[in-house]
Amino acid sequence: MSKYFTDRERYQLEYMYNKQHLSQREIARQLHKHYNTIYNEIKRGTTTLLNSDLTERQQYCADVAINKYKYNCTAKGAPLKINNDYEYKSFIESQIKNNHYSFYSANELSKNENFNTRVCLSTLYNYFHSNIFDIRQSEMPVKRIRRKQYKKQAKKIYQFGKRSIEERVDISSRDNYGDFEMDTVQGKQGTKTCLLVLTERKTREEIIYKLDNKKCSSVWSVLESVWDDFKNKIKTITCDNGVEFSTNYEFKNKELEKFVRTNLYYCHPYASCERGSNENANKLIRRFIPKSQDISVYTDEYIKHIQDLINNMPRKLFGGLSSYQYMKSIECEVLQQ
């Protein structure tokens, strides 16, 4: 039972109502329409006509109804660009729901596909708020919250042997590759397994390792195992004052021990903003591993999969390039350093 009238049905309605004088309910039955649809259509198309004796009469006119319908259609605006491109719609939904990408990242990836549809970022968000996409709010990345900048305190107390971030050379311009920020990501409360996360400041490259526990021996033993591949790309590491980053550990790799003694820097207490890139990267990891999950149930292969997804995610910061793509674009610059 369609509620929309075609031009042909309007002329049928005009004949039934004006010539055959059928009731509205009978017309609804014959045209297979709801009674309210017939009532509204007659109201829309009723106009005033003159009789031969110049008296007026009210009569339904199909031409009047058609003209009003066409005029009302002009208020609809342009049709949605995404209307018939189901592949594009499915692609965007998949990137959001399966890969936990933002609309910006998903839209940038779509440019590499042969879709007929091309829309801007604001249009995608309008579609989302209009429920065009099959995406729930809980499946969207968390909106950015701007926090207050850390204010330098008058007194600083550090444990003996730790190098303060104040001793580190100024790397705020992010001109050089090789300055890393380091942190751990905890799992469900009461569990021991965690993630060791290193974020390169210039390219936002993400390196993730799974640890059995949060002891300093676990942190440094993992870095010792990969140090030969890692030592040529790293210049400094900045971390917080957590016990897992304590240097009270008997290093087996003397090169790593020397690096830690000279190039490992600690932030001020309660100043996570001094590792801003690392903190933002941790939020990306939380899209895949919520705080309520035990990290031990995730395999090393899945952790590597998360790392690759983050490093291949298009970023507005780099003009649509991913961390890997941006790193490749500055490869010559890195080799010259």
Coordinates of C-alpha atoms in Angstrom, one line a residue:
M1 CA 0.0 0.0 0.0
S2 CA 1.9 3.0 -1.3
K3 CA 1.2 6.4 0.2
Y4 CA 2.8 8.3 -2.7
F5 CA 0.6 9.4 -5.7
T6 CA 1.7 9.1 -9.3
D7 CA 0.3 11.6 -11.9
R8 CA -1.8 8.8 -13.3
E9 CA -3.4 8.1 -9.9
R10 CA -4.2 11.8 -9.4
Y11 CA -6.1 11.8 -12.7
Q12 CA -8.0 8.7 -11.6
L13 CA -8.8 10.3 -8.3
E14 CA -10.1 13.4 -10.1
Y15 CA -12.4 11.3 -12.2
M16 CA -13.7 9.1 -9.3
Y17 CA -14.2 12.1 -7.0
N18 CA -15.6 14.7 -9.4
K19 CA -17.5 12.5 -12.0
Q20 CA -18.4 9.3 -10.2
H21 CA -18.9 11.0 -6.8
L22 CA -17.4 8.1 -4.9
S23 CA -16.7 8.4 -1.2
Q24 CA -13.2 8.9 0.0
R25 CA -13.2 5.5 1.6
E26 CA -14.3 3.8 -1.6
I27 CA -11.6 5.7 -3.6
A28 CA -9.0 4.6 -1.0
R29 CA -10.1 0.9 -1.4
Q30 CA -10.0 1.0 -5.2
L31 CA -6.6 2.9 -5.4
H32 CA -5.1 0.7 -2.6
K33 CA -4.4 3.8 -0.5
H34 CA -5.0 4.7 3.2
Y35 CA -8.0 6.8 3.8
N36 CA -5.8 9.6 5.3
T37 CA -3.7 9.6 2.1
I38 CA -6.8 10.2 0.0
Y39 CA -8.1 12.9 2.4
N40 CA -4.7 14.8 2.3
E41 CA -4.5 14.5 -1.5
I42 CA -7.9 15.9 -2.0
K43 CA -7.2 18.8 0.4
R44 CA -4.0 19.5 -1.4
G45 CA -5.5 19.6 -4.9
T46 CA -8.8 21.3 -4.1
T47 CA -9.2 24.6 -5.9
T48 CA -12.0 27.2 -6.6
L49 CA -13.6 27.2 -10.1
L50 CA -16.3 29.4 -11.7
N51 CA -19.5 28.0 -13.0
S52 CA -21.2 29.4 -16.1
D53 CA -23.4 31.6 -13.9
L54 CA -20.2 33.0 -12.3
T55 CA -20.9 31.2 -9.0
E56 CA -17.9 29.5 -7.3
R57 CA -17.5 25.8 -6.6
Q58 CA -14.8 23.8 -4.8
Q59 CA -13.4 20.9 -6.9
Y60 CA -10.3 18.6 -6.8
C61 CA -8.0 19.3 -9.8
A62 CA -5.2 16.8 -10.6
D63 CA -3.1 19.5 -12.3
V64 CA -3.2 21.7 -9.3
A65 CA -2.2 18.8 -7.0
I66 CA 0.7 18.0 -9.4
N67 CA 2.0 21.6 -9.5
K68 CA 1.8 21.8 -5.7
Y69 CA 3.7 18.5 -5.4
K70 CA 6.5 19.7 -7.7
Y71 CA 6.7 23.0 -5.8
N72 CA 7.0 21.2 -2.4
C73 CA 9.7 19.0 -3.8
T74 CA 11.9 22.1 -4.3
A75 CA 12.1 22.4 -0.5
K76 CA 13.8 19.0 -0.1
G77 CA 17.2 20.2 -1.2
A78 CA 19.7 18.2 -3.1
P79 CA 19.6 14.4 -2.7
L80 CA 22.2 12.7 -0.5
K81 CA 25.4 12.0 -2.3
I82 CA 25.7 8.7 -0.4
N83 CA 22.2 7.5 -1.3
N84 CA 22.9 4.8 -3.8
D85 CA 26.6 4.1 -3.2
Y86 CA 26.2 1.2 -0.8
E87 CA 29.8 0.1 -1.2
Y88 CA 31.1 3.4 0.0
K89 CA 28.7 3.5 2.9
S90 CA 29.7 -0.1 3.9
F91 CA 33.4 0.8 3.6
I92 CA 33.1 3.8 6.0
E93 CA 31.1 1.7 8.5
S94 CA 33.7 -1.1 8.4
Q95 CA 36.6 1.3 9.0
I96 CA 34.8 2.8 12.0
K97 CA 33.5 -0.4 13.5
N98 CA 36.2 -2.9 12.7
N99 CA 39.4 -0.8 12.6
H100 CA 38.3 1.9 15.1
Y101 CA 39.3 4.7 12.7
S102 CA 37.9 8.2 12.8
F103 CA 35.8 9.6 10.0
Y104 CA 38.8 11.5 8.7
S105 CA 41.0 8.4 8.5
A106 CA 38.2 6.4 6.9
N107 CA 37.5 9.1 4.3
E108 CA 41.2 9.4 3.4
L109 CA 41.4 5.7 2.9
S110 CA 38.3 5.8 0.6
K111 CA 40.2 8.0 -1.8
N112 CA 42.4 5.1 -2.7
E113 CA 39.3 3.0 -3.7
N114 CA 37.2 3.4 -6.9
F115 CA 34.0 4.7 -5.3
N116 CA 31.7 7.0 -7.2
T117 CA 31.0 9.0 -4.0
R118 CA 33.3 11.7 -2.7
V119 CA 32.1 13.7 0.3
C120 CA 33.9 16.1 2.8
L121 CA 34.5 15.4 6.4
S122 CA 31.7 17.6 7.7
T123 CA 29.2 15.9 5.5
L124 CA 30.2 12.5 6.9
Y125 CA 29.6 13.8 10.4
N126 CA 26.2 15.2 9.3
Y127 CA 25.3 11.8 7.9
F128 CA 26.3 10.2 11.2
H129 CA 24.2 12.7 13.3
S130 CA 21.3 12.1 10.9
N131 CA 21.6 8.3 11.4
I132 CA 22.5 7.6 7.8
F133 CA 25.3 5.3 8.9
D134 CA 24.7 2.1 10.9
I135 CA 27.1 3.4 13.6
R136 CA 26.4 3.9 17.3
Q137 CA 27.9 6.7 19.4
S138 CA 29.7 4.1 21.5
E139 CA 31.5 2.9 18.4
M140 CA 32.9 6.3 17.6
P141 CA 36.3 7.5 18.8
V142 CA 36.1 9.6 22.0
K143 CA 35.9 13.3 21.4
R144 CA 39.1 15.3 22.1
I145 CA 39.2 17.0 25.5
R146 CA 41.6 19.8 25.9
R147 CA 43.2 19.7 29.3
K148 CA 45.0 22.5 31.2
Q149 CA 48.7 22.8 30.5
Y150 CA 51.0 21.9 33.2
K151 CA 52.3 24.8 35.3
K152 CA 55.9 24.7 36.4
Q153 CA 56.1 24.2 40.2
A154 CA 58.6 26.0 42.5
K155 CA 60.1 22.8 44.0
K156 CA 61.0 19.6 42.3
I157 CA 62.2 16.5 44.1
Y158 CA 63.6 13.6 42.1
Q159 CA 65.0 10.2 43.1
F160 CA 68.7 9.9 43.0
G161 CA 70.2 9.0 39.6
K162 CA 67.2 10.0 37.6
R163 CA 67.7 12.6 34.8
S164 CA 65.0 15.3 34.8
I165 CA 63.3 16.3 31.6
E166 CA 64.8 19.8 32.3
E167 CA 68.2 18.3 31.4
R168 CA 67.0 17.1 28.0
V169 CA 67.8 19.2 25.0
D170 CA 64.9 21.1 23.6
I171 CA 63.0 18.8 21.2
S172 CA 59.6 20.7 21.3
S173 CA 60.0 21.6 17.6
R174 CA 60.0 17.9 16.6
D175 CA 62.6 18.6 13.9
N176 CA 64.6 15.4 14.3
Y177 CA 63.6 11.7 14.2
G178 CA 64.5 9.5 17.2
D179 CA 63.0 11.2 20.3
F180 CA 60.6 8.7 21.9
E181 CA 58.1 8.9 24.7
M182 CA 57.4 5.7 26.7
D183 CA 54.6 4.5 29.0
T184 CA 52.7 1.4 30.0
V185 CA 49.0 0.6 29.3
Q186 CA 47.3 -1.3 32.1
G187 CA 44.6 -3.9 31.6
K188 CA 41.7 -4.8 33.8
Q189 CA 42.1 -3.9 37.5
G190 CA 43.7 -6.9 39.4
T191 CA 45.5 -8.3 36.4
K192 CA 49.3 -8.0 35.8
T193 CA 49.7 -8.1 32.0
C194 CA 50.3 -4.7 30.4
L195 CA 51.6 -3.1 27.3
L196 CA 54.9 -1.2 26.8
V197 CA 54.2 1.7 24.4
L198 CA 56.9 3.8 22.7
T199 CA 55.8 6.8 20.6
E200 CA 58.2 8.6 18.2
R201 CA 57.6 12.4 18.6
K202 CA 58.1 13.5 15.0
T203 CA 56.3 10.7 13.0
R204 CA 54.0 9.4 15.9
E205 CA 55.3 6.0 15.0
E206 CA 53.9 3.5 17.5
I207 CA 55.9 0.5 18.9
I208 CA 54.0 -1.8 21.3
Y209 CA 55.2 -4.8 23.3
K210 CA 53.3 -7.1 25.6
L211 CA 54.7 -7.5 29.1
D212 CA 53.9 -10.2 31.6
N213 CA 53.9 -7.7 34.5
K214 CA 54.8 -4.1 35.3
K215 CA 58.2 -4.8 36.9
C216 CA 61.2 -2.9 35.6
S217 CA 62.9 -6.2 34.8
S218 CA 60.1 -6.9 32.3
V219 CA 60.5 -3.5 30.7
W220 CA 64.3 -3.6 30.3
S221 CA 64.5 -7.3 29.3
V222 CA 62.1 -6.6 26.4
L223 CA 64.1 -3.6 25.3
E224 CA 67.3 -5.7 25.6
S225 CA 65.9 -8.3 23.3
V226 CA 65.2 -5.8 20.5
W227 CA 68.0 -3.3 21.2
D228 CA 70.2 -4.3 18.3
D229 CA 67.4 -3.4 15.9
F230 CA 66.3 -0.4 17.9
K231 CA 69.5 1.4 18.9
N232 CA 70.1 3.1 15.5
K233 CA 66.8 4.8 15.4
I234 CA 66.5 6.1 19.0
K235 CA 68.1 9.2 20.5
T236 CA 66.2 9.9 23.7
I237 CA 63.4 8.4 25.7
T238 CA 61.1 10.4 28.0
C239 CA 58.9 8.5 30.5
D240 CA 57.1 9.1 33.7
N241 CA 58.2 8.3 37.3
G242 CA 56.6 4.9 37.4
V243 CA 58.4 2.1 39.2
E244 CA 58.4 0.1 36.0
F245 CA 60.9 2.6 34.6
S246 CA 63.3 2.4 37.5
T247 CA 66.9 1.8 36.5
N248 CA 67.5 -0.5 39.5
Y249 CA 68.1 -3.4 37.1
E250 CA 71.2 -5.5 36.3
F251 CA 71.5 -4.8 32.5
K252 CA 72.9 -7.6 30.4
N253 CA 73.2 -5.3 27.4
K254 CA 75.9 -2.7 28.3
E255 CA 75.0 -0.5 25.3
L256 CA 71.4 -0.2 26.5
E257 CA 72.7 0.4 30.1
K258 CA 74.9 3.2 28.8
F259 CA 72.0 4.7 26.9
V260 CA 69.6 4.5 29.9
R261 CA 72.1 6.3 32.1
T262 CA 72.6 9.2 29.6
N263 CA 69.5 9.5 27.4
L264 CA 66.6 8.4 29.6
Y265 CA 64.6 11.4 31.0
Y266 CA 61.8 11.5 33.5
C267 CA 58.9 13.9 33.4
H268 CA 57.8 16.1 36.3
P269 CA 55.4 14.4 38.7
Y270 CA 51.8 14.5 37.6
A271 CA 52.7 16.1 34.3
S272 CA 51.5 13.6 31.6
C273 CA 51.2 16.6 29.2
E274 CA 55.0 16.4 28.9
R275 CA 54.4 13.1 27.1
G276 CA 51.5 14.3 25.1
S277 CA 52.1 12.3 21.9
N278 CA 52.4 9.1 24.0
E279 CA 49.2 9.8 25.9
N280 CA 47.2 10.4 22.7
A281 CA 48.6 7.2 21.3
N282 CA 47.5 5.3 24.4
K283 CA 43.9 6.5 23.6
L284 CA 44.2 5.0 20.2
I285 CA 45.1 1.7 21.8
R286 CA 42.1 1.9 24.1
R287 CA 39.9 1.8 21.0
F288 CA 40.9 -1.8 20.6
I289 CA 41.6 -2.8 24.2
P290 CA 39.2 -1.1 26.7
K291 CA 40.2 -0.6 30.3
S292 CA 37.8 -3.4 31.4
Q293 CA 39.7 -6.0 29.4
D294 CA 42.4 -8.4 30.6
I295 CA 45.4 -7.8 28.2
S296 CA 46.7 -11.4 28.7
V297 CA 43.9 -12.7 26.5
Y298 CA 45.2 -10.9 23.5
T299 CA 47.9 -12.6 21.4
D300 CA 51.2 -11.1 20.4
E301 CA 49.9 -11.2 16.8
Y302 CA 46.9 -9.1 17.7
I303 CA 49.0 -6.6 19.5
K304 CA 51.1 -6.3 16.3
H305 CA 47.9 -6.0 14.3
I306 CA 46.9 -3.0 16.5
Q307 CA 50.3 -1.5 16.0
D308 CA 50.0 -1.8 12.3
L309 CA 46.5 -0.3 12.2
I310 CA 47.6 2.7 14.2
N311 CA 50.7 3.3 12.1
N312 CA 48.8 2.9 8.9
M313 CA 46.0 5.2 10.0
P314 CA 45.7 8.4 7.9
R315 CA 46.3 11.5 10.1
K316 CA 45.1 15.0 9.5
L317 CA 48.3 16.1 11.2
F318 CA 50.3 14.8 8.2
G319 CA 47.8 15.9 5.5
G320 CA 46.2 12.5 5.2
L321 CA 49.4 10.5 5.4
S322 CA 49.9 7.7 7.9
S323 CA 52.8 7.5 10.3
Y324 CA 54.5 4.9 8.0
Q325 CA 53.9 7.0 4.9
Y326 CA 55.2 10.2 6.6
M327 CA 58.2 8.4 7.9
K328 CA 58.9 7.1 4.4
S329 CA 58.6 10.7 3.0
I330 CA 61.3 11.9 5.3
E331 CA 63.5 8.8 5.0
C332 CA 66.3 10.7 3.3
E333 CA 66.2 13.4 6.1
V334 CA 66.4 10.7 8.8
L335 CA 69.4 9.0 7.1
Q336 CA 71.3 12.4 7.1
Q337 CA 70.8 12.9 10.8

